[in-house]
Coordinates of C-alpha atoms in Angstrom, one line a residue:
Chain G
M1 CA 93.8 -11.0 -22.7
D2 CA 93.8 -13.6 -25.0
E3 CA 90.4 -14.6 -26.2
N4 CA 91.5 -15.6 -29.2
S5 CA 94.0 -18.4 -27.7
Q6 CA 92.8 -22.0 -29.2
S7 CA 94.5 -23.3 -26.2
S8 CA 92.0 -23.4 -23.5
A9 CA 89.5 -25.3 -25.2
S10 CA 87.3 -25.6 -22.3
I11 CA 86.7 -22.1 -21.8
P12 CA 83.7 -20.8 -23.9
A13 CA 84.7 -17.4 -25.9
K14 CA 83.3 -14.3 -24.8
P15 CA 80.6 -12.7 -26.0
Q16 CA 80.6 -11.1 -29.7
P17 CA 78.6 -8.3 -30.2
K18 CA 76.1 -8.8 -33.5
I19 CA 76.3 -6.1 -35.7
T20 CA 73.6 -3.8 -36.8
P21 CA 73.8 -2.2 -40.2
W22 CA 73.4 1.1 -38.9
A23 CA 76.5 0.6 -36.5
G24 CA 79.1 -0.5 -39.5
P25 CA 81.5 2.6 -39.0
L26 CA 81.5 2.1 -34.8
W27 CA 82.8 -1.4 -35.4
Q28 CA 85.3 -0.5 -38.5
G29 CA 86.9 2.3 -36.0
C30 CA 87.3 0.0 -33.4
A31 CA 89.3 -2.4 -36.4
E32 CA 91.3 0.5 -36.8
G33 CA 92.0 1.7 -33.3
K34 CA 90.0 4.3 -33.1
L35 CA 86.7 5.1 -31.3
R36 CA 84.0 6.0 -33.7
L37 CA 80.8 7.2 -33.0
P38 CA 77.8 8.4 -34.1
Y39 CA 77.4 12.6 -34.6
C40 CA 74.2 14.3 -35.3
N41 CA 74.7 17.4 -37.7
Q42 CA 72.1 19.4 -36.1
C43 CA 73.1 18.7 -32.5
E44 CA 76.7 19.0 -33.3
A45 CA 77.3 16.2 -31.0
C46 CA 78.0 12.7 -30.5
F47 CA 76.2 10.1 -29.1
Y48 CA 76.3 6.4 -28.2
Y49 CA 75.2 3.8 -29.0
P50 CA 74.4 3.9 -32.7
R51 CA 70.9 4.5 -33.7
L52 CA 68.8 5.3 -36.6
W53 CA 67.9 8.7 -35.5
C54 CA 69.6 11.5 -32.9
P55 CA 67.8 10.6 -29.3
Q56 CA 68.1 14.2 -28.7
C57 CA 66.3 15.8 -32.0
F58 CA 65.3 12.7 -33.8
N59 CA 67.3 14.1 -37.3
Q60 CA 68.4 11.4 -39.4
G61 CA 71.1 13.1 -40.9
L62 CA 73.8 11.6 -39.0
S63 CA 77.7 11.0 -39.6
W64 CA 80.5 9.9 -37.7
Q65 CA 83.5 11.3 -35.6
D66 CA 86.6 9.7 -34.2
V67 CA 86.2 10.9 -30.2
S68 CA 89.2 11.4 -28.0
G69 CA 88.8 8.0 -26.4
K70 CA 89.1 9.8 -23.2
G71 CA 86.9 10.0 -20.1
K72 CA 86.4 8.8 -16.5
V73 CA 84.7 6.2 -14.5
Y74 CA 81.1 7.4 -13.9
S75 CA 80.9 4.1 -11.7
F76 CA 81.8 0.8 -11.5
S77 CA 81.6 -2.8 -9.5
V78 CA 83.7 -5.6 -8.8
I79 CA 82.4 -8.9 -9.8
H80 CA 82.9 -11.8 -7.7
Q81 CA 80.5 -14.0 -8.8
S82 CA 79.1 -14.2 -12.7
P83 CA 76.8 -16.5 -14.4
L84 CA 78.9 -16.3 -17.4
P85 CA 81.2 -19.2 -18.0
S86 CA 83.2 -17.3 -20.3
Y87 CA 84.3 -15.0 -17.8
Q88 CA 84.9 -17.3 -14.7
E89 CA 88.9 -17.1 -15.7
D90 CA 88.6 -13.1 -15.1
L91 CA 87.1 -13.2 -11.6
P92 CA 87.2 -10.8 -9.8
Y93 CA 86.4 -8.3 -12.9
V94 CA 85.5 -4.9 -13.1
L95 CA 82.0 -3.9 -14.9
A96 CA 82.0 0.0 -15.2
V97 CA 79.9 2.9 -16.8
I98 CA 82.5 5.1 -18.2
E99 CA 81.6 9.1 -19.2
L100 CA 83.3 10.4 -22.6
T101 CA 84.9 13.9 -22.4
E102 CA 82.8 14.5 -25.0
G103 CA 79.7 13.2 -22.7
P104 CA 78.2 10.1 -24.0
R105 CA 78.3 6.9 -21.6
M106 CA 79.3 3.7 -22.5
M107 CA 79.4 0.6 -20.5
T108 CA 82.7 -1.2 -20.3
N109 CA 85.3 -3.6 -18.3
I110 CA 88.2 -1.6 -16.8
I111 CA 91.3 -3.8 -17.3
N112 CA 94.8 -3.8 -17.5
C113 CA 94.9 -2.9 -14.0
E114 CA 94.2 -4.3 -10.5
V115 CA 90.7 -4.5 -9.7
D116 CA 91.3 -2.5 -6.5
A117 CA 92.8 0.1 -8.3
V118 CA 89.6 1.1 -10.1
S119 CA 87.7 4.3 -8.4
V120 CA 85.1 6.7 -9.4
D121 CA 86.2 9.2 -11.6
M122 CA 89.5 7.8 -12.3
P123 CA 90.6 8.7 -15.6
V124 CA 90.5 6.2 -18.2
E125 CA 91.1 5.7 -21.8
V126 CA 90.1 3.3 -24.7
T127 CA 91.4 0.5 -26.0
F128 CA 90.3 -2.2 -27.8
E129 CA 90.2 -6.3 -27.4
A130 CA 89.4 -8.9 -29.8
R131 CA 86.5 -11.0 -29.7
G132 CA 86.7 -13.4 -32.7
D133 CA 87.1 -11.5 -36.1
M134 CA 86.4 -8.0 -34.8
K135 CA 87.2 -5.7 -31.7
I136 CA 85.3 -4.4 -29.4
P137 CA 86.1 -0.8 -27.2
Q138 CA 87.3 -1.3 -23.3
F139 CA 88.8 0.7 -20.9
Q140 CA 92.0 1.1 -19.0
P141 CA 93.4 3.7 -16.6
T142 CA 95.4 6.4 -18.7
I143 CA 98.5 5.7 -18.7
Chain Q
M1 CA 41.1 12.2 -6.5
S2 CA 37.2 12.8 -7.9
N3 CA 35.6 9.7 -8.0
P4 CA 37.5 7.8 -5.7
V5 CA 39.0 4.4 -6.2
A6 CA 40.4 2.0 -3.7
I7 CA 41.9 -1.2 -3.1
A8 CA 39.1 -3.2 -1.9
A9 CA 40.9 -6.4 -1.1
V10 CA 44.6 -7.9 -1.3
S11 CA 45.3 -11.7 -1.2
E12 CA 49.0 -13.1 -1.2
M13 CA 50.3 -16.7 -1.0
K14 CA 53.2 -17.7 1.0
P15 CA 56.0 -17.1 -0.7
G16 CA 58.4 -20.1 -1.2
R17 CA 59.7 -23.0 -3.2
Y18 CA 57.3 -24.6 -5.2
P19 CA 59.3 -26.9 -7.4
D20 CA 56.5 -29.0 -9.0
K21 CA 54.0 -26.0 -10.3
S22 CA 54.2 -24.2 -13.5
G23 CA 53.7 -20.2 -13.4
F24 CA 50.0 -20.9 -14.1
D25 CA 49.6 -23.4 -11.6
L26 CA 50.7 -20.5 -9.0
Y27 CA 48.0 -18.3 -10.8
L28 CA 45.4 -20.9 -10.2
D29 CA 46.3 -21.1 -6.4
V30 CA 46.4 -17.4 -6.0
V31 CA 42.7 -17.2 -7.4
R32 CA 41.8 -20.0 -5.4
Q33 CA 42.9 -18.4 -2.3
F34 CA 41.5 -14.7 -3.2
L35 CA 38.1 -16.0 -4.1
A36 CA 38.2 -18.1 -0.8
E37 CA 39.3 -15.1 1.4
W38 CA 37.0 -12.2 0.2
S39 CA 33.8 -14.1 -1.0
V40 CA 34.3 -12.6 -4.5
K41 CA 31.0 -13.4 -7.0
P42 CA 31.5 -13.3 -10.3
S43 CA 29.9 -9.8 -11.1
D44 CA 32.5 -8.5 -9.0
I45 CA 35.2 -8.7 -11.5
Q46 CA 34.9 -6.7 -14.3
G47 CA 38.1 -6.3 -15.5
L48 CA 41.3 -8.3 -15.0
L49 CA 44.7 -7.5 -15.5
A50 CA 47.8 -9.8 -15.7
C51 CA 51.4 -10.5 -16.1
P52 CA 53.5 -13.6 -17.8
S53 CA 55.0 -15.4 -15.2
G54 CA 57.2 -17.5 -18.0
M55 CA 60.6 -16.0 -16.8
A56 CA 61.6 -18.9 -15.2
E57 CA 60.9 -21.1 -18.4
G58 CA 63.1 -18.9 -20.2
G59 CA 60.5 -17.5 -22.1
S60 CA 56.7 -16.1 -22.3
N61 CA 54.8 -19.1 -22.9
D62 CA 52.3 -17.0 -20.9
I63 CA 52.0 -13.9 -22.8
F64 CA 48.3 -14.2 -23.3
V65 CA 47.5 -15.5 -19.5
H66 CA 44.8 -13.0 -19.1
E67 CA 42.7 -15.0 -21.5
Q68 CA 43.5 -18.0 -19.6
L69 CA 42.6 -16.4 -16.4
Y70 CA 39.4 -15.2 -17.0
E71 CA 38.3 -18.6 -18.9
E72 CA 39.3 -20.2 -16.0
L73 CA 37.2 -17.9 -13.7
G74 CA 34.0 -18.3 -16.2
I75 CA 33.7 -14.1 -16.6
H76 CA 33.6 -12.0 -19.5
P77 CA 35.4 -8.7 -18.2
L78 CA 34.9 -5.1 -20.2
F79 CA 38.7 -4.3 -19.4
A80 CA 41.7 -6.8 -19.8
D81 CA 45.3 -7.4 -20.5
T82 CA 48.6 -8.8 -19.9
M83 CA 51.4 -6.5 -19.2
N84 CA 54.8 -6.5 -18.1
A85 CA 57.1 -3.6 -16.8
G86 CA 59.1 -6.0 -14.5
G87 CA 59.2 -4.9 -10.8
S88 CA 56.9 -2.1 -11.4
T89 CA 54.3 -4.0 -13.4
Y90 CA 51.7 -4.2 -10.2
G91 CA 52.0 -0.6 -9.1
L92 CA 51.2 0.3 -13.4
M93 CA 48.3 -2.1 -13.1
V94 CA 46.8 -0.3 -10.2
Q95 CA 47.3 2.6 -12.2
R96 CA 45.8 1.2 -15.5
A97 CA 42.9 -0.1 -13.5
A98 CA 42.4 3.3 -11.6
L99 CA 42.2 5.0 -14.5
A100 CA 39.8 2.7 -16.1
I101 CA 37.6 2.8 -13.2
K102 CA 38.0 6.6 -13.4
Q103 CA 36.9 6.5 -16.9
G104 CA 34.0 4.5 -16.5
V105 CA 35.3 1.5 -18.2
A106 CA 34.4 -0.6 -15.3
D107 CA 33.9 -0.6 -11.9
S108 CA 36.2 -3.3 -10.3
V109 CA 39.7 -4.5 -11.9
L110 CA 41.4 -7.5 -10.5
C111 CA 45.2 -7.4 -10.5
L112 CA 46.9 -10.9 -10.6
G113 CA 50.4 -12.0 -10.5
A114 CA 52.4 -14.9 -10.2
G115 CA 56.1 -15.4 -10.3
K116 CA 58.6 -18.3 -10.9
F117 CA 62.1 -17.2 -10.0
P118 CA 65.3 -18.4 -12.2
K119 CA 67.4 -20.5 -10.5
V120 CA 70.4 -18.4 -10.6
G121 CA 72.8 -21.7 -10.3
T122 CA 71.4 -23.4 -13.3
G123 CA 71.9 -20.8 -16.0
G124 CA 69.1 -18.7 -14.7
A125 CA 71.3 -15.4 -14.3
E126 CA 72.9 -15.6 -17.3
L127 CA 69.5 -15.7 -18.9
M128 CA 68.3 -12.9 -16.9
A129 CA 71.5 -10.9 -17.5
R130 CA 70.5 -11.2 -21.3
M131 CA 67.2 -10.2 -20.4
V132 CA 68.0 -6.8 -18.6
S133 CA 71.3 -5.7 -20.4
H134 CA 71.8 -4.5 -23.9
E135 CA 72.8 -7.7 -26.3
I136 CA 75.2 -5.8 -28.3
Y137 CA 76.6 -2.8 -25.9
E138 CA 76.2 -4.4 -22.4
F139 CA 75.6 -8.1 -22.4
P140 CA 79.0 -8.8 -24.2
Y141 CA 81.1 -7.5 -21.1
G142 CA 80.0 -9.7 -18.4
T143 CA 76.9 -8.0 -17.1
F144 CA 75.1 -9.5 -14.1
I145 CA 72.1 -7.9 -12.4
P146 CA 73.7 -7.3 -8.9
A147 CA 76.6 -5.2 -10.9
I148 CA 74.1 -3.3 -12.8
Y149 CA 72.6 -2.3 -9.5
A150 CA 75.9 -2.1 -7.9
Q151 CA 76.9 1.2 -10.0
V152 CA 73.9 3.1 -8.4
A153 CA 75.6 1.8 -5.4
S154 CA 79.0 2.8 -6.1
R155 CA 77.8 6.4 -7.4
H156 CA 75.9 7.1 -4.4
M157 CA 78.9 6.4 -2.2
F158 CA 81.0 8.8 -4.3
E159 CA 78.6 11.7 -4.7
Y160 CA 77.2 11.4 -0.9
G161 CA 79.7 9.4 1.2
T162 CA 77.4 6.8 1.6
T163 CA 79.0 3.4 2.8
P164 CA 78.7 -0.2 2.4
E165 CA 77.5 -0.6 6.1
Q166 CA 74.7 1.8 5.3
F167 CA 73.5 -0.3 2.7
A168 CA 73.8 -3.3 5.0
E169 CA 71.5 -1.3 7.7
V170 CA 68.4 -1.9 4.9
A171 CA 68.9 -5.3 4.9
V172 CA 69.2 -5.5 8.7
S173 CA 66.0 -3.3 9.7
S174 CA 64.1 -5.2 7.0
R175 CA 65.0 -8.6 8.6
E176 CA 63.7 -7.2 11.8
W177 CA 60.3 -6.5 9.6
A178 CA 60.5 -10.3 8.5
L179 CA 60.5 -11.8 12.0
K180 CA 57.3 -10.3 12.8
N181 CA 55.6 -11.7 9.4
P182 CA 54.7 -15.3 9.6
D183 CA 54.7 -15.3 5.8
A184 CA 57.9 -14.1 5.3
V185 CA 60.6 -16.7 4.2
M186 CA 63.0 -15.3 6.8
Y187 CA 60.8 -16.1 9.6
D188 CA 61.9 -18.4 11.6
S189 CA 65.7 -16.7 11.0
E190 CA 68.1 -15.0 13.0
P191 CA 68.2 -11.1 13.3
L192 CA 70.8 -9.8 10.5
T193 CA 73.8 -7.3 11.9
V194 CA 75.6 -5.4 9.8
A195 CA 78.5 -7.3 10.5
T196 CA 76.7 -10.7 9.2
V197 CA 75.7 -8.8 6.0
R198 CA 79.1 -7.5 5.2
G199 CA 80.8 -11.0 6.1
S200 CA 78.4 -12.8 3.7
R201 CA 79.8 -13.8 0.5
P202 CA 80.8 -11.0 -1.8
I203 CA 78.7 -10.9 -5.2
A204 CA 79.5 -7.6 -6.6
T205 CA 81.0 -4.8 -4.8
P206 CA 79.7 -3.0 -2.6
F207 CA 77.3 -5.8 -2.5
H208 CA 77.5 -9.3 -0.4
L209 CA 74.8 -11.9 -0.6
F210 CA 72.8 -10.4 2.0
D211 CA 72.4 -7.4 0.4
C212 CA 70.3 -9.3 -2.5
S213 CA 67.0 -10.4 -1.9
I214 CA 65.9 -14.0 -1.8
P215 CA 64.6 -15.8 -4.7
V216 CA 61.6 -17.8 -4.0
E217 CA 58.0 -18.2 -6.0
G218 CA 54.7 -17.0 -5.1
G219 CA 52.1 -14.5 -5.9
A220 CA 49.1 -12.0 -5.1
A221 CA 45.7 -10.6 -6.1
V222 CA 44.9 -6.7 -6.0
L223 CA 41.0 -6.1 -6.7
V224 CA 40.6 -2.3 -7.4
T225 CA 37.5 -1.0 -7.3
S226 CA 35.4 2.3 -7.3
E227 CA 34.2 3.5 -4.0
L228 CA 31.1 2.1 -4.1
V229 CA 31.9 -1.3 -4.7
A230 CA 35.2 -1.2 -2.4
K231 CA 32.7 -0.5 0.7
R232 CA 31.0 -3.6 0.1
F233 CA 34.7 -5.6 0.4
S234 CA 36.0 -3.8 3.3
N235 CA 34.6 -1.1 6.3
Q236 CA 38.5 0.5 5.8
P237 CA 39.3 0.2 1.9
A238 CA 42.7 1.4 1.2
Y239 CA 42.0 4.6 -1.2
L240 CA 44.0 5.6 -3.8
L241 CA 45.3 9.0 -3.1
G242 CA 47.9 9.3 -6.0
M243 CA 49.7 8.0 -8.6
G244 CA 52.8 8.9 -10.7
E245 CA 54.7 7.2 -13.6
Y246 CA 58.2 7.6 -15.3
H247 CA 59.9 5.8 -17.5
S248 CA 63.8 6.8 -18.3
H249 CA 65.7 4.4 -19.8
R250 CA 66.5 0.5 -20.2
N251 CA 70.1 0.2 -20.4
I252 CA 71.7 1.0 -17.2
H253 CA 74.5 3.1 -19.0
Q254 CA 71.7 5.1 -20.5
A255 CA 70.2 6.4 -17.3
P256 CA 69.9 10.0 -17.3
S257 CA 71.5 9.5 -13.6
L258 CA 72.3 6.8 -11.1
T259 CA 71.4 9.0 -8.5
N260 CA 68.8 10.9 -9.0
V261 CA 66.6 8.0 -10.5
G262 CA 63.1 8.3 -12.5
C263 CA 61.4 7.4 -8.8
R264 CA 61.9 11.1 -8.6
Y265 CA 60.1 12.1 -11.1
A266 CA 56.9 9.3 -10.5
G267 CA 57.0 10.3 -7.0
Q268 CA 56.6 14.5 -7.5
Q269 CA 53.6 13.6 -9.7
A270 CA 51.6 11.2 -7.3
Y271 CA 52.6 14.2 -4.4
Q272 CA 51.2 16.7 -7.1
R273 CA 48.4 14.9 -7.6
T274 CA 47.0 14.9 -3.9
G275 CA 48.1 17.8 -2.6
L276 CA 49.9 15.9 0.1
T277 CA 54.0 16.2 0.7
P278 CA 56.4 13.5 2.0
S279 CA 55.5 15.2 5.8
D280 CA 52.1 13.7 5.3
I281 CA 53.2 10.1 4.8
D282 CA 53.3 7.7 7.6
F283 CA 55.2 4.4 6.1
A284 CA 56.4 3.5 3.1
E285 CA 56.7 0.2 1.0
I286 CA 59.6 0.5 -1.1
Y287 CA 60.7 -2.2 -3.8
D288 CA 64.3 -3.7 -2.3
A289 CA 65.5 -6.0 -5.1
F290 CA 68.9 -4.7 -3.7
S291 CA 70.0 -3.1 -0.6
V292 CA 70.6 0.2 -2.2
N293 CA 67.0 1.0 -3.5
P294 CA 65.4 1.9 -0.6
L295 CA 68.0 4.4 0.5
V296 CA 68.1 6.2 -3.0
F297 CA 64.2 6.2 -3.1
M298 CA 63.7 7.4 0.3
E299 CA 66.0 10.5 -0.9
D300 CA 64.0 10.4 -4.4
L301 CA 60.3 10.6 -2.6
G302 CA 61.8 13.5 -0.7
L303 CA 61.0 11.3 2.6
C304 CA 65.1 12.2 3.4
E305 CA 66.8 14.6 2.1
K306 CA 69.3 13.5 -0.7
G307 CA 72.4 12.2 0.3
K308 CA 71.3 11.4 3.7
G309 CA 69.5 7.9 2.9
G310 CA 72.6 6.0 4.9
E311 CA 72.1 8.4 7.8
F312 CA 68.3 7.4 7.7
F313 CA 68.9 3.7 7.8
E314 CA 71.6 3.8 10.3
S315 CA 69.3 5.9 12.6
G316 CA 66.8 2.8 13.1
A317 CA 64.2 4.8 12.3
S318 CA 62.7 2.3 9.4
R319 CA 62.9 -0.7 12.3
P320 CA 59.5 -2.1 14.1
G321 CA 59.3 1.2 16.8
G322 CA 60.7 3.5 14.5
D323 CA 59.7 6.9 13.5
F324 CA 59.1 6.4 9.8
P325 CA 58.8 2.4 9.1
V326 CA 59.9 1.3 6.0
N327 CA 59.1 -2.4 4.4
T328 CA 57.4 -3.6 7.4
Y329 CA 56.5 -6.9 5.8
G330 CA 60.1 -7.7 5.4
G331 CA 60.7 -6.9 2.0
L332 CA 62.2 -8.8 -0.9
L333 CA 65.4 -8.9 1.0
S334 CA 63.8 -10.6 3.9
Y335 CA 60.1 -11.5 3.0
G336 CA 61.4 -13.1 -0.6
H337 CA 61.6 -11.9 -4.4
T338 CA 58.6 -13.6 -6.2
G339 CA 60.4 -13.0 -9.6
D340 CA 57.5 -12.5 -11.9
A341 CA 55.2 -11.3 -8.9
S342 CA 57.7 -9.5 -6.8
G343 CA 56.0 -6.1 -7.4
M344 CA 53.0 -7.2 -5.6
S345 CA 54.0 -7.7 -2.2
M346 CA 54.5 -4.3 -1.5
I347 CA 51.2 -3.0 -2.6
V348 CA 49.7 -5.9 -0.5
E349 CA 51.4 -4.7 2.3
G350 CA 50.8 -1.0 1.7
A351 CA 47.1 -2.0 1.4
R352 CA 47.2 -4.1 4.8
Q353 CA 48.8 -1.7 6.9
I354 CA 46.2 0.9 6.0
M355 CA 42.9 -1.6 6.1
G356 CA 44.5 -2.2 9.4
L357 CA 45.2 -5.9 8.4
A358 CA 48.8 -6.3 9.3
G359 CA 48.7 -8.5 12.2
E360 CA 51.4 -8.2 14.6
R361 CA 53.2 -5.7 12.6
Q362 CA 50.2 -3.5 12.1
L363 CA 51.7 0.5 12.5
N364 CA 49.7 2.5 15.2
K365 CA 49.9 5.6 12.7
A366 CA 48.7 4.1 9.1
D367 CA 46.7 6.9 7.9
V368 CA 48.6 7.7 4.7
G369 CA 51.4 5.3 3.1
I370 CA 53.6 5.7 -0.1
V371 CA 54.0 2.0 -2.5
H372 CA 57.2 2.5 -4.8
S373 CA 58.0 0.0 -7.2
Y374 CA 60.3 -0.1 -10.5
G375 CA 61.1 -2.1 -12.9
G376 CA 64.1 -3.3 -14.9
M377 CA 67.4 -1.8 -14.1
M378 CA 65.5 1.2 -12.3
S379 CA 64.2 1.7 -15.8
E380 CA 60.4 2.3 -15.1
H381 CA 59.0 3.6 -11.6
S382 CA 55.6 3.6 -10.1
T383 CA 54.5 5.7 -7.3
L384 CA 51.2 4.9 -5.5
I385 CA 50.0 7.0 -2.4
L386 CA 47.2 4.9 -0.5
G387 CA 45.2 6.2 2.7
R388 CA 42.5 5.7 4.8
Q389 CA 40.3 9.2 3.6
A390 CA 39.1 9.3 0.5

């Protein structure tokens, strides 16, 4: 992936997520190459995406935990037509929901493989993709 | 239910492209047609519910549309609001209206919808992707509405062995009904085949173009009333026998399940409140932005066994002459998806079948029908059970 490349000026940059104040450690983790999720000390479980309280019990005493970054494809679709100018070069690309070993599900692309190789239940692992001056979690087939 | 509530009158403008009309212009057309068709007097409308029609304009310049509408009508309602729950807006409007009527707040509530559909090719699809996916945790991955629904289809294929051809059967069935409905945008078209659907342009696997509904514009009016008022409008009103709603998530990756969706819980409530069971239902009108939806919802509403939705549509039972008709007006897939107003079409048709007003496509047996709609990315669900006997 070469989103940071300035060579193709006509292609707009892919969306860069806005960092909310309570999600800082997630993005800091990405920058360090680690998938870091909010953790409820009461439920003793991670959740995604970062919120101000635990969506299971409303506890606001939260911490952060580095998770395995491993999981499975819960579902996916190969997109042949996208309205996003910044994704035109990637067509066809995979939009997927993955389920982490620790439980939470995340939306992602499945990258670094042929789109036809993707299937439901396929093992995947996290990788990180640059978006501007930050990195976002992405998933690829487990090597 | 005690204090019976019914749909007393329905009216829907012919869906199509109305490029010179704003959402509010469409609202005025809907109201004018409704007043003319049903000889409505000002005192017949004690409450009014409407939905913003501004999606195509990229915003909600219509967020107070109920005020504009009751002022145009020249009435002073006892109960009024603008509400929005996507495709389930109108199912939930009927439910809100019924609660108000049962509570004695009003004897009649006019539910109104008008919709313009964003043009997919002119930034409309991106606008809608931003509207329906999480700005931070979904949109940056290149979301697109068909690809979000495709997650539901792919998971169903994995869990139950459903095939893309079985999804295509849903579109084939809807087209057969549309060929019987002069108001359907595909009325003058050819029948569809599974091969035609699968041979159309790929959008997002497993969906091809004809697995997706047809964007048009339109709108409708549904008058919900007490039994007493309903009898003034019709000898056979569509009684609201049961209703249920359920809200499970906003963003698809947060859905508790992609194969047991909120429809199941909305449906269970509707059945429980009526004492009816799925075997009492004669037909179904089910929101179908994509071919996958009726297939999953038939299962979740208990109208076929879990995992057997594909076989049900393959059997032809849903088509004209079949044992269990589904989307008898052509569905959003072939009647047309009127954007902000799309959730009206299946309610109007359900009521028409019960009231005996469905013309050439009138079912022989339409004593009890179920109308299911959902909003967002399968986020919120409304189930209505309509019948001929209170």
